[in-house]
Amino acid sequence: MTTHKQEQAPQKLSDMPDESGHFGQYGGIFVPETLMEPLNELNQAYVHYFQDQDFLAELDHDLANYVGRPSPLYFAERWSRELGGAKIYLKREDLNHTGAHKINNTVGQMLLAKRMGKTRIIAETGAGQHGVATATVAARLGLECVVYMGAEDIQRQALNVYRMKLLGARVVSVESGSRTLKDALNEAMRDWVTNIDNTFYIIGTAAGPHPYPAMVRDFQAIIGREAKEQIQEHEGRLPDALVACIGGGSNAIGLFYPFVDDMDVSMYGVEAAGHGLETGEHAAPLCAGKPGVLHGNRTYLMEDRHGQIIPTHSVSAGLDYPGVGPEHSWLKDIGRANYVAVTDEEALKGFHDLTLTEGIMPALESSHAIAYVTKLAPTMDKEQLIIMNLSGRGDKDIHTVATIDGIEF
Amino acid sequence: MSRIKSCFAQLKENNKKALVPYVAAGDPNPEITLDLMHAMVKSGADIIELGVPFSDPMADGPVIQKASERALIYGTSLTDVLGIIKTFREDNNETPVVLMGYLNPIEVMGYEVFAKAAHDAGVDGVLTVDIPPEEAQTYIPALKEFDLDPIFLLSPTTTKERMKLICQYASGFIYYVAVKGVTGTSALDTDEVARRLKIIKEVTDLPVGVGFGIKNAETAAAIGKVSEAVVVGSALVNLVEQNAHALSNAEGNEKIIKEISQVLLSMRSALDA
């Protein structure tokens, strides 16, 4: 089992994971035996098609014509001026078809599913963005699509549930455990284990058993590759800092990965501090958790002293997850990336700030990155450059924001 | 000789098959488990598989998921489970006990600390659903150092190559998952199981237990004809669910123990017929 990346000597940070899917002590394959062979098949397909020119050409074609790539790298001039520090560029993933970065990955995995001859697609979703992005590409190919979503999230994100239904997907309400994203993931795994012969499981974040963390990263890395070219066009040099929000971490790793060997570029992943890290009511495993094993990989988790996964809280359903992609755990431990957290309140302020200063309404997930940029930018020089991943648009969150602001329609 | 090994040796001598009930420790309350273990032995259990509750039981169907949730209401931890087994050993030094659960509680305790504590409590084997041998380079030696048998699963999707790899590391017995799917959901195909067991037998001399999908005395007897052990889980846990919280704990526990014992007795006589 070799991949195109692992044939080189593992000297660069971008050579990870190793052949068995490990990023240092993180990642790996921790699944019931029934899934080992299907994961092996998936890994072979992933390795094969990432070197297949026809596959890559079709992927590029779909990203350009269906998703609408490249997404702009927009200089937020007024916001930068108000913060009075570094120049801030926004990578506009919110302008993608379906309104977030999630579709980069679902378009890619769907092409793999098609080549592997799978006729049924399943996915888990938290905020519903990945569910919508999956239902969208399934509709395009006319494949059966089942999306697992926590009962709690179904209530919070009714609009996205309806969108998925309009797209022909069946949304299954998950009533077990904490009835949120992690339980939806458990349920999708159970479905997969039962229907492995015809079913492709499209995981939405850069977590899960190998090869998912690497594969999702590779599909999302288009974000960072474009940003790297675009910043050269705008500024003639690399940025000083990258900022992205982190739930499972797919938009962040998509931006970070193409810069990971550029050691002068700082990287900041922003987790959800919820009501505050000190309250315990948050979703910040990198900032306040410990390593453990969940959902097929070893990574930082929110867990109690007995190893039970504990409930998370964030105003943003997309960050409300007790784990994180294993590559982030590794980047944290080796000190290559910095992981920080902002509260619900700070994120909501970020939402309003960007809306008012730039006329761009961000998703509550992305608003966490915004909130951190408002702290980081003023500490930097006017010549310095920040690229922030604006991972999604805020339409889906307007109801949540209005409710918090005490407004009824 | 380990308890598991001598158990299978003795069964073989008597031309009998092992009946292996699974219950989740602490389900529906911590008081029941010790009495239930003794009752199961009386009703014909040869090996007890004790589930360690976990918040995210990815490989389990709804019946065992709910068992975990009920047990976690009382906070039943891995340490608590070991405590129950230690007490069980005060009156029973023969019946092998196998822990079945997920890796994270063991990971958090530390493999060595866990293995020592499990050995001291009187555990015989450990079946961790979500650790394949490829990830078990430190886990397996830790178990073996403390004379614990690492039990591994084989499934309908396991290739013969992988069977060889897994059987290299396994001891005690091999657990064959009879269906593609989670615990307790589908009906199994006895002929298909027999066909797969033949392949497994080409790879290993270890006894093979079959589980996932054994619902009653009839399927138990059919599977007993082709394997050395029959594992029954969801069918028993269903009885817990039906009686949990309906009555006071004491009355409910008594009823659960009675009903599980009846099912095991019927399976025992079907297996021995």
mmCIF file with all atom_site columns, N, CA, C and O in Angstrom, chain A residues 288-314:
data_model
loop_
_atom_site.group_PDB
_atom_site.id
_atom_site.type_symbol
_atom_site.label_atom_id
_atom_site.label_alt_id
_atom_site.label_comp_id
_atom_site.label_asym_id
_atom_site.label_entity_id
_atom_site.label_seq_id
_atom_site.pdbx_PDB_ins_code
_atom_site.Cartn_x
_atom_site.Cartn_y
_atom_site.Cartn_z
_atom_site.occupancy
_atom_site.B_iso_or_equiv
_atom_site.pdbx_formal_charge
_atom_site.auth_seq_id
_atom_site.auth_comp_id
_atom_site.auth_asym_id
_atom_site.auth_atom_id
_atom_site.pdbx_PDB_model_num
ATOM 1   N N  . ALA A 1 288 ? -8.785  22.456 25.069 1.00 0.00 ? 288 ALA A N  1
ATOM 2   C CA . ALA A 1 288 ? -9.132  22.045 26.421 1.00 0.00 ? 288 ALA A CA 1
ATOM 3   C C  . ALA A 1 288 ? -9.415  20.545 26.553 1.00 0.00 ? 288 ALA A C  1
ATOM 4   O O  . ALA A 1 288 ? -9.968  20.111 27.558 1.00 0.00 ? 288 ALA A O  1
ATOM 5   N N  . GLY A 1 289 ? -9.032  19.746 25.539 1.00 0.00 ? 289 GLY A N  1
ATOM 6   C CA . GLY A 1 289 ? -9.307  18.312 25.613 1.00 0.00 ? 289 GLY A CA 1
ATOM 7   C C  . GLY A 1 289 ? -8.034  17.497 25.785 1.00 0.00 ? 289 GLY A C  1
ATOM 8   O O  . GLY A 1 289 ? -6.971  18.031 26.095 1.00 0.00 ? 289 GLY A O  1
ATOM 9   N N  . LYS A 1 290 ? -8.184  16.181 25.577 1.00 0.00 ? 290 LYS A N  1
ATOM 10  C CA . LYS A 1 290 ? -7.052  15.258 25.723 1.00 0.00 ? 290 LYS A CA 1
ATOM 11  C C  . LYS A 1 290 ? -7.102  14.257 24.570 1.00 0.00 ? 290 LYS A C  1
ATOM 12  O O  . LYS A 1 290 ? -8.170  13.988 24.034 1.00 0.00 ? 290 LYS A O  1
ATOM 13  N N  . PRO A 1 291 ? -5.962  13.652 24.217 1.00 0.00 ? 291 PRO A N  1
ATOM 14  C CA . PRO A 1 291 ? -6.002  12.641 23.153 1.00 0.00 ? 291 PRO A CA 1
ATOM 15  C C  . PRO A 1 291 ? -6.817  11.419 23.563 1.00 0.00 ? 291 PRO A C  1
ATOM 16  O O  . PRO A 1 291 ? -6.818  11.019 24.730 1.00 0.00 ? 291 PRO A O  1
ATOM 17  N N  . GLY A 1 292 ? -7.498  10.837 22.583 1.00 0.00 ? 292 GLY A N  1
ATOM 18  C CA . GLY A 1 292 ? -8.267  9.624  22.801 1.00 0.00 ? 292 GLY A CA 1
ATOM 19  C C  . GLY A 1 292 ? -8.634  9.034  21.450 1.00 0.00 ? 292 GLY A C  1
ATOM 20  O O  . GLY A 1 292 ? -8.122  9.485  20.418 1.00 0.00 ? 292 GLY A O  1
ATOM 21  N N  . VAL A 1 293 ? -9.521  8.036  21.462 1.00 0.00 ? 293 VAL A N  1
ATOM 22  C CA . VAL A 1 293 ? -9.911  7.380  20.213 1.00 0.00 ? 293 VAL A CA 1
ATOM 23  C C  . VAL A 1 293 ? -11.424 7.445  20.045 1.00 0.00 ? 293 VAL A C  1
ATOM 24  O O  . VAL A 1 293 ? -12.173 6.993  20.915 1.00 0.00 ? 293 VAL A O  1
ATOM 25  N N  . LEU A 1 294 ? -11.855 8.040  18.952 1.00 0.00 ? 294 LEU A N  1
ATOM 26  C CA . LEU A 1 294 ? -13.283 8.126  18.635 1.00 0.00 ? 294 LEU A CA 1
ATOM 27  C C  . LEU A 1 294 ? -13.446 8.183  17.123 1.00 0.00 ? 294 LEU A C  1
ATOM 28  O O  . LEU A 1 294 ? -12.619 8.767  16.424 1.00 0.00 ? 294 LEU A O  1
ATOM 29  N N  . HIS A 1 295 ? -14.532 7.598  16.635 1.00 0.00 ? 295 HIS A N  1
ATOM 30  C CA . HIS A 1 295 ? -14.863 7.675  15.211 1.00 0.00 ? 295 HIS A CA 1
ATOM 31  C C  . HIS A 1 295 ? -13.702 7.290  14.309 1.00 0.00 ? 295 HIS A C  1
ATOM 32  O O  . HIS A 1 295 ? -13.440 7.932  13.293 1.00 0.00 ? 295 HIS A O  1
ATOM 33  N N  . GLY A 1 296 ? -13.000 6.243  14.714 1.00 0.00 ? 296 GLY A N  1
ATOM 34  C CA . GLY A 1 296 ? -12.017 5.663  13.801 1.00 0.00 ? 296 GLY A CA 1
ATOM 35  C C  . GLY A 1 296 ? -10.638 6.255  13.832 1.00 0.00 ? 296 GLY A C  1
ATOM 36  O O  . GLY A 1 296 ? -9.764  5.796  13.111 1.00 0.00 ? 296 GLY A O  1
ATOM 37  N N  . ASN A 1 297 ? -10.418 7.294  14.632 1.00 0.00 ? 297 ASN A N  1
ATOM 38  C CA . ASN A 1 297 ? -9.061  7.862  14.696 1.00 0.00 ? 297 ASN A CA 1
ATOM 39  C C  . ASN A 1 297 ? -8.682  8.302  16.094 1.00 0.00 ? 297 ASN A C  1
ATOM 40  O O  . ASN A 1 297 ? -9.535  8.560  16.946 1.00 0.00 ? 297 ASN A O  1
ATOM 41  N N  . ARG A 1 298 ? -7.330  8.359  16.304 1.00 0.00 ? 298 ARG A N  1
ATOM 42  C CA . ARG A 1 298 ? -6.834  8.901  17.570 1.00 0.00 ? 298 ARG A CA 1
ATOM 43  C C  . ARG A 1 298 ? -6.626  10.394 17.370 1.00 0.00 ? 298 ARG A C  1
ATOM 44  O O  . ARG A 1 298 ? -5.996  10.820 16.395 1.00 0.00 ? 298 ARG A O  1
ATOM 45  N N  . THR A 1 299 ? -7.147  11.179 18.300 1.00 0.00 ? 299 THR A N  1
ATOM 46  C CA . THR A 1 299 ? -7.099  12.631 18.142 1.00 0.00 ? 299 THR A CA 1
ATOM 47  C C  . THR A 1 299 ? -7.469  13.275 19.470 1.00 0.00 ? 299 THR A C  1
ATOM 48  O O  . THR A 1 299 ? -7.827  12.577 20.426 1.00 0.00 ? 299 THR A O  1
ATOM 49  N N  . TYR A 1 300 ? -7.395  14.599 19.543 1.00 0.00 ? 300 TYR A N  1
ATOM 50  C CA . TYR A 1 300 ? -7.859  15.288 20.753 1.00 0.00 ? 300 TYR A CA 1
ATOM 51  C C  . TYR A 1 300 ? -9.377  15.183 20.841 1.00 0.00 ? 300 TYR A C  1
ATOM 52  O O  . TYR A 1 300 ? -10.086 15.315 19.845 1.00 0.00 ? 300 TYR A O  1
ATOM 53  N N  . LEU A 1 301 ? -9.854  14.924 22.062 1.00 0.00 ? 301 LEU A N  1
ATOM 54  C CA . LEU A 1 301 ? -11.283 14.721 22.284 1.00 0.00 ? 301 LEU A CA 1
ATOM 55  C C  . LEU A 1 301 ? -11.729 15.461 23.529 1.00 0.00 ? 301 LEU A C  1
ATOM 56  O O  . LEU A 1 301 ? -10.932 15.745 24.412 1.00 0.00 ? 301 LEU A O  1
ATOM 57  N N  . MET A 1 302 ? -13.027 15.693 23.584 1.00 0.00 ? 302 MET A N  1
ATOM 58  C CA . MET A 1 302 ? -13.620 16.144 24.836 1.00 0.00 ? 302 MET A CA 1
ATOM 59  C C  . MET A 1 302 ? -14.183 14.921 25.537 1.00 0.00 ? 302 MET A C  1
ATOM 60  O O  . MET A 1 302 ? -15.116 14.294 25.056 1.00 0.00 ? 302 MET A O  1
ATOM 61  N N  . GLU A 1 303 ? -13.567 14.559 26.625 1.00 0.00 ? 303 GLU A N  1
ATOM 62  C CA . GLU A 1 303 ? -13.934 13.312 27.288 1.00 0.00 ? 303 GLU A CA 1
ATOM 63  C C  . GLU A 1 303 ? -13.815 13.496 28.792 1.00 0.00 ? 303 GLU A C  1
ATOM 64  O O  . GLU A 1 303 ? -13.097 14.380 29.257 1.00 0.00 ? 303 GLU A O  1
ATOM 65  N N  . ASP A 1 304 ? -14.508 12.622 29.547 1.00 0.00 ? 304 ASP A N  1
ATOM 66  C CA . ASP A 1 304 ? -14.365 12.697 30.999 1.00 0.00 ? 304 ASP A CA 1
ATOM 67  C C  . ASP A 1 304 ? -13.222 11.780 31.433 1.00 0.00 ? 304 ASP A C  1
ATOM 68  O O  . ASP A 1 304 ? -12.571 11.148 30.609 1.00 0.00 ? 304 ASP A O  1
ATOM 69  N N  . ARG A 1 305 ? -12.995 11.684 32.738 1.00 0.00 ? 305 ARG A N  1
ATOM 70  C CA . ARG A 1 305 ? -11.814 10.943 33.200 1.00 0.00 ? 305 ARG A CA 1
ATOM 71  C C  . ARG A 1 305 ? -11.968 9.435  32.995 1.00 0.00 ? 305 ARG A C  1
ATOM 72  O O  . ARG A 1 305 ? -11.009 8.684  33.146 1.00 0.00 ? 305 ARG A O  1
ATOM 73  N N  . HIS A 1 306 ? -13.182 8.986  32.665 1.00 0.00 ? 306 HIS A N  1
ATOM 74  C CA . HIS A 1 306 ? -13.377 7.565  32.390 1.00 0.00 ? 306 HIS A CA 1
ATOM 75  C C  . HIS A 1 306 ? -13.344 7.254  30.896 1.00 0.00 ? 306 HIS A C  1
ATOM 76  O O  . HIS A 1 306 ? -13.603 6.123  30.490 1.00 0.00 ? 306 HIS A O  1
ATOM 77  N N  . GLY A 1 307 ? -13.099 8.280  30.076 1.00 0.00 ? 307 GLY A N  1
ATOM 78  C CA . GLY A 1 307 ? -13.036 8.030  28.642 1.00 0.00 ? 307 GLY A CA 1
ATOM 79  C C  . GLY A 1 307 ? -14.377 8.095  27.934 1.00 0.00 ? 307 GLY A C  1
ATOM 80  O O  . GLY A 1 307 ? -14.489 7.698  26.772 1.00 0.00 ? 307 GLY A O  1
ATOM 81  N N  . GLN A 1 308 ? -15.403 8.576  28.629 1.00 0.00 ? 308 GLN A N  1
ATOM 82  C CA . GLN A 1 308 ? -16.692 8.795  27.960 1.00 0.00 ? 308 GLN A CA 1
ATOM 83  C C  . GLN A 1 308 ? -16.657 10.166 27.286 1.00 0.00 ? 308 GLN A C  1
ATOM 84  O O  . GLN A 1 308 ? -16.115 11.122 27.844 1.00 0.00 ? 308 GLN A O  1
ATOM 85  N N  . ILE A 1 309 ? -17.243 10.228 26.087 1.00 0.00 ? 309 ILE A N  1
ATOM 86  C CA . ILE A 1 309 ? -17.272 11.481 25.359 1.00 0.00 ? 309 ILE A CA 1
ATOM 87  C C  . ILE A 1 309 ? -18.304 12.399 26.012 1.00 0.00 ? 309 ILE A C  1
ATOM 88  O O  . ILE A 1 309 ? -19.416 11.957 26.340 1.00 0.00 ? 309 ILE A O  1
ATOM 89  N N  . ILE A 1 310 ? -17.952 13.648 26.231 1.00 0.00 ? 310 ILE A N  1
ATOM 90  C CA . ILE A 1 310 ? -18.869 14.540 26.955 1.00 0.00 ? 310 ILE A CA 1
ATOM 91  C C  . ILE A 1 310 ? -19.577 15.487 25.987 1.00 0.00 ? 310 ILE A C  1
ATOM 92  O O  . ILE A 1 310 ? -19.085 15.751 24.901 1.00 0.00 ? 310 ILE A O  1
ATOM 93  N N  . PRO A 1 311 ? -20.744 15.989 26.394 1.00 0.00 ? 311 PRO A N  1
ATOM 94  C CA . PRO A 1 311 ? -21.511 16.873 25.516 1.00 0.00 ? 311 PRO A CA 1
ATOM 95  C C  . PRO A 1 311 ? -20.752 18.170 25.229 1.00 0.00 ? 311 PRO A C  1
ATOM 96  O O  . PRO A 1 311 ? -20.003 18.662 26.070 1.00 0.00 ? 311 PRO A O  1
ATOM 97  N N  . THR A 1 312 ? -20.980 18.688 24.022 1.00 0.00 ? 312 THR A N  1
ATOM 98  C CA . THR A 1 312 ? -20.317 19.923 23.620 1.00 0.00 ? 312 THR A CA 1
ATOM 99  C C  . THR A 1 312 ? -21.353 21.028 23.514 1.00 0.00 ? 312 THR A C  1
ATOM 100 O O  . THR A 1 312 ? -22.554 20.767 23.431 1.00 0.00 ? 312 THR A O  1
ATOM 101 N N  . HIS A 1 313 ? -20.869 22.246 23.506 1.00 0.00 ? 313 HIS A N  1
ATOM 102 C CA . HIS A 1 313 ? -21.770 23.368 23.227 1.00 0.00 ? 313 HIS A CA 1
ATOM 103 C C  . HIS A 1 313 ? -21.100 24.391 22.322 1.00 0.00 ? 313 HIS A C  1
ATOM 104 O O  . HIS A 1 313 ? -19.959 24.783 22.545 1.00 0.00 ? 313 HIS A O  1
ATOM 105 N N  . SER A 1 314 ? -21.822 24.813 21.295 1.00 0.00 ? 314 SER A N  1
ATOM 106 C CA . SER A 1 314 ? -21.439 25.991 20.519 1.00 0.00 ? 314 SER A CA 1
ATOM 107 C C  . SER A 1 314 ? -22.694 26.576 19.908 1.00 0.00 ? 314 SER A C  1
ATOM 108 O O  . SER A 1 314 ? -23.628 25.848 19.580 1.00 0.00 ? 314 SER A O  1
#
